[in-house]
Amino acid sequence: MAIRIGLINTYSTLNIGDAAIYSALASLVDPAEVVAKVQDVEPLPVPGVSFPAELGSCDALISVGGDIFNNGREWLITRTFLQNLRELNRDPQHTVLFGQSIPRSCHGLSFHALVLCLKRLAGVCVRDAESHRRLCQAGVKAILSYDAAFALTLHPRAEAEASRLLRDAGIEPSRAALLSVRGFDRMYAHNSAKFQDQLVDLSHSLLGQGLQPVILIQSRAYGADNDLEVAEALTRRVPRLASFNPFHGGSGLAGWQLVMGALKVASLSVAVRYHTAVLALAAGRVPFNLHYSNKGRDLSERLGVIGCGLESFEPSTQLEAILASGKRRFNDGEIRRQVRQDLRQCLDPVLEGRW
């Protein structure tokens, strides 16, 4: 009988980073059937994953949500946070948490409640050293690994399709400087107006170097997690800014596949969003890592990815480092093997040799 694995604590297929995680996990457990539920009314296609009305009976559950344990009311517990804890308690003996981070907004009472749940799970594996340290100090037996999306590889048509989309927009791929953006709210502490000022200055600096700054649309999900609004605001201030929107590809490829292709063929990339950095590295390219949280900072500290914290970013000061980053390459094979090994270590006790 085929193995059926359910993904829990999921978010949305409208965020390419989350969709990439779902596809990566499906590839890692192939040929198992992978099912998930998301909040989208009509989920976008995700290679390797189906979206039934109900998960049904599963042989194993994987908690996948990245920063899903963000707790917007820092000294209390939000309803969403409690819902995510209930998901973890659905079948703890057959549940593993894999490739997630514990955001700094999860502390005090919320962190204590999360730890109690995690201690009951069959396996816990996080993707950044700070989360690992916090959990181990709290008595959780956690493994330190990397984001599941590191397991992804370039689709054979990804570079060609991404190049076509860029050229259709009048952009020569070899001159493209991809800039990922995001909105900020109470979940992540950064001033949105300051961020836009920083990106405007950076865009002018890149134009001055003969490059074409291109906003990478990586999410059109909910609330502040919609890059289109940020892109429109920036384009009003810098009319020469272009956009790369993988949601309108028309190529038959998933959004994350097109993003990986674009990151591969572009001159350079500036990764504000975490999964811009992860997908660039998985494609063998090194981004400039402009991080705003512990998960992004971890990539620079553990993998040596050049970058800085968003709060201290000064485009004119860091321009030389940004230009240099585009010339570097990353050996993605070793980290891909590590992610596969760590997931198997978590799931083997649950599936009891049924692979």
GROMACS .gro file of N, CA and C in nm, residues 5 20-32 34 47-49 62 98-99 145-153 335-344 347-348 351 355:
model
  132
    5ILE      N    1   0.143   1.093   0.299
    5ILE     CA    2   0.200   1.189   0.392
    5ILE      C    3   0.124   1.321   0.382
   20ALA      N    4   0.740   2.625  -0.279
   20ALA     CA    5   0.868   2.557  -0.301
   20ALA      C    6   0.894   2.454  -0.192
   21ILE      N    7   0.863   2.488  -0.068
   21ILE     CA    8   0.878   2.393   0.044
   21ILE      C    9   0.793   2.268   0.020
   22TYR      N   10   0.667   2.289  -0.020
   22TYR     CA   11   0.577   2.176  -0.041
   22TYR      C   12   0.631   2.084  -0.152
   23SER      N   13   0.675   2.143  -0.263
   23SER     CA   14   0.728   2.063  -0.373
   23SER      C   15   0.856   1.991  -0.331
   24ALA      N   16   0.941   2.060  -0.255
   24ALA     CA   17   1.066   1.999  -0.212
   24ALA      C   18   1.041   1.876  -0.126
   25LEU      N   19   0.949   1.888  -0.032
   25LEU     CA   20   0.918   1.774   0.054
   25LEU      C   21   0.859   1.658  -0.027
   26ALA      N   22   0.775   1.691  -0.125
   26ALA     CA   23   0.719   1.585  -0.210
   26ALA      C   24   0.829   1.511  -0.284
   27SER      N   25   0.930   1.586  -0.332
   27SER     CA   26   1.041   1.520  -0.404
   27SER      C   27   1.124   1.435  -0.310
   28LEU      N   28   1.134   1.477  -0.184
   28LEU     CA   29   1.217   1.404  -0.087
   28LEU      C   30   1.152   1.274  -0.040
   29VAL      N   31   1.019   1.267  -0.045
   29VAL     CA   32   0.951   1.145   0.002
   29VAL      C   33   0.894   1.063  -0.114
   30ASP      N   34   0.923   1.102  -0.236
   30ASP     CA   35   0.878   1.027  -0.353
   30ASP      C   36   0.918   0.880  -0.340
   31PRO      N   37   0.829   0.782  -0.366
   31PRO     CA   38   0.701   0.794  -0.438
   31PRO      C   39   0.578   0.803  -0.347
   32ALA      N   40   0.594   0.846  -0.224
   32ALA     CA   41   0.479   0.861  -0.135
   32ALA      C   42   0.381   0.964  -0.192
   34VAL      N   43   0.159   1.281  -0.141
   34VAL     CA   44   0.166   1.396  -0.052
   34VAL      C   45   0.041   1.481  -0.069
   47PRO      N   46   0.384   2.109  -0.798
   47PRO     CA   47   0.433   1.978  -0.840
   47PRO      C   48   0.452   1.883  -0.723
   48GLY      N   49   0.390   1.764  -0.734
   48GLY     CA   50   0.407   1.660  -0.634
   48GLY      C   51   0.307   1.661  -0.522
   49VAL      N   52   0.220   1.762  -0.517
   49VAL     CA   53   0.127   1.778  -0.403
   49VAL      C   54  -0.016   1.792  -0.454
   62ILE      N   55   0.386   1.605   0.834
   62ILE     CA   56   0.503   1.693   0.840
   62ILE      C   57   0.455   1.835   0.860
   98PHE      N   58   0.962   1.986   1.036
   98PHE     CA   59   1.083   1.987   0.956
   98PHE      C   60   1.104   2.122   0.886
   99GLY      N   61   1.227   2.174   0.900
   99GLY     CA   62   1.267   2.292   0.823
   99GLY      C   63   1.198   2.419   0.862
  145SER      N   64   1.919   2.163   1.059
  145SER     CA   65   1.941   2.134   0.918
  145SER      C   66   1.928   2.264   0.838
  146TYR      N   67   1.864   2.256   0.723
  146TYR     CA   68   1.845   2.372   0.635
  146TYR      C   69   1.702   2.369   0.582
  147ASP      N   70   1.665   2.473   0.512
  147ASP     CA   71   1.530   2.480   0.455
  147ASP      C   72   1.509   2.368   0.354
  148ALA      N   73   1.388   2.314   0.353
  148ALA     CA   74   1.356   2.202   0.262
  148ALA      C   75   1.375   2.240   0.116
  149ALA      N   76   1.354   2.368   0.080
  149ALA     CA   77   1.364   2.410  -0.060
  149ALA      C   78   1.504   2.394  -0.116
  150PHE      N   79   1.604   2.375  -0.032
  150PHE     CA   80   1.738   2.346  -0.082
  150PHE      C   81   1.742   2.215  -0.160
  151ALA      N   82   1.642   2.130  -0.141
  151ALA     CA   83   1.638   2.002  -0.211
  151ALA      C   84   1.597   2.016  -0.357
  152LEU      N   85   1.547   2.133  -0.397
  152LEU     CA   86   1.497   2.152  -0.533
  152LEU      C   87   1.612   2.166  -0.633
  153THR      N   88   1.584   2.125  -0.756
  153THR     CA   89   1.681   2.141  -0.865
  153THR      C   90   1.614   2.217  -0.979
  335ILE      N   91   2.453   2.041   0.026
  335ILE     CA   92   2.344   2.081   0.115
  335ILE      C   93   2.215   2.009   0.079
  336ARG      N   94   2.197   1.977  -0.048
  336ARG     CA   95   2.080   1.900  -0.090
  336ARG      C   96   2.083   1.761  -0.029
  337ARG      N   97   2.197   1.698  -0.028
  337ARG     CA   98   2.211   1.565   0.034
  337ARG      C   99   2.186   1.573   0.184
  338GLN      N  100   2.230   1.680   0.249
  338GLN     CA  101   2.211   1.695   0.393
  338GLN      C  102   2.063   1.705   0.428
  339VAL      N  103   1.988   1.783   0.350
  339VAL     CA  104   1.844   1.799   0.376
  339VAL      C  105   1.773   1.664   0.362
  340ARG      N  106   1.808   1.590   0.258
  340ARG     CA  107   1.746   1.459   0.237
  340ARG      C  108   1.776   1.365   0.355
  341GLN      N  109   1.900   1.362   0.397
  341GLN     CA  110   1.941   1.276   0.508
  341GLN      C  111   1.867   1.313   0.636
  342ASP      N  112   1.854   1.443   0.663
  342ASP     CA  113   1.790   1.487   0.788
  342ASP      C  114   1.642   1.456   0.789
  343LEU      N  115   1.575   1.470   0.675
  343LEU     CA  116   1.432   1.437   0.670
  343LEU      C  117   1.412   1.288   0.691
  344ARG      N  118   1.496   1.206   0.629
  344ARG     CA  119   1.484   1.061   0.648
  344ARG      C  120   1.507   1.025   0.794
  347LEU      N  121   1.180   1.091   0.968
  347LEU     CA  122   1.064   1.013   0.926
  347LEU      C  123   1.081   0.862   0.942
  348ASP      N  124   1.203   0.813   0.941
  348ASP     CA  125   1.225   0.668   0.947
  348ASP      C  126   1.155   0.603   1.067
  351LEU      N  127   0.771   0.588   0.990
  351LEU     CA  128   0.728   0.499   0.882
  351LEU      C  129   0.779   0.357   0.899
  355TRP      N  130   0.971   0.277   0.350
  355TRP     CA  131   1.013   0.353   0.231
  355TRP      C  132   1.022   0.259   0.112
   0.00000   0.00000   0.00000
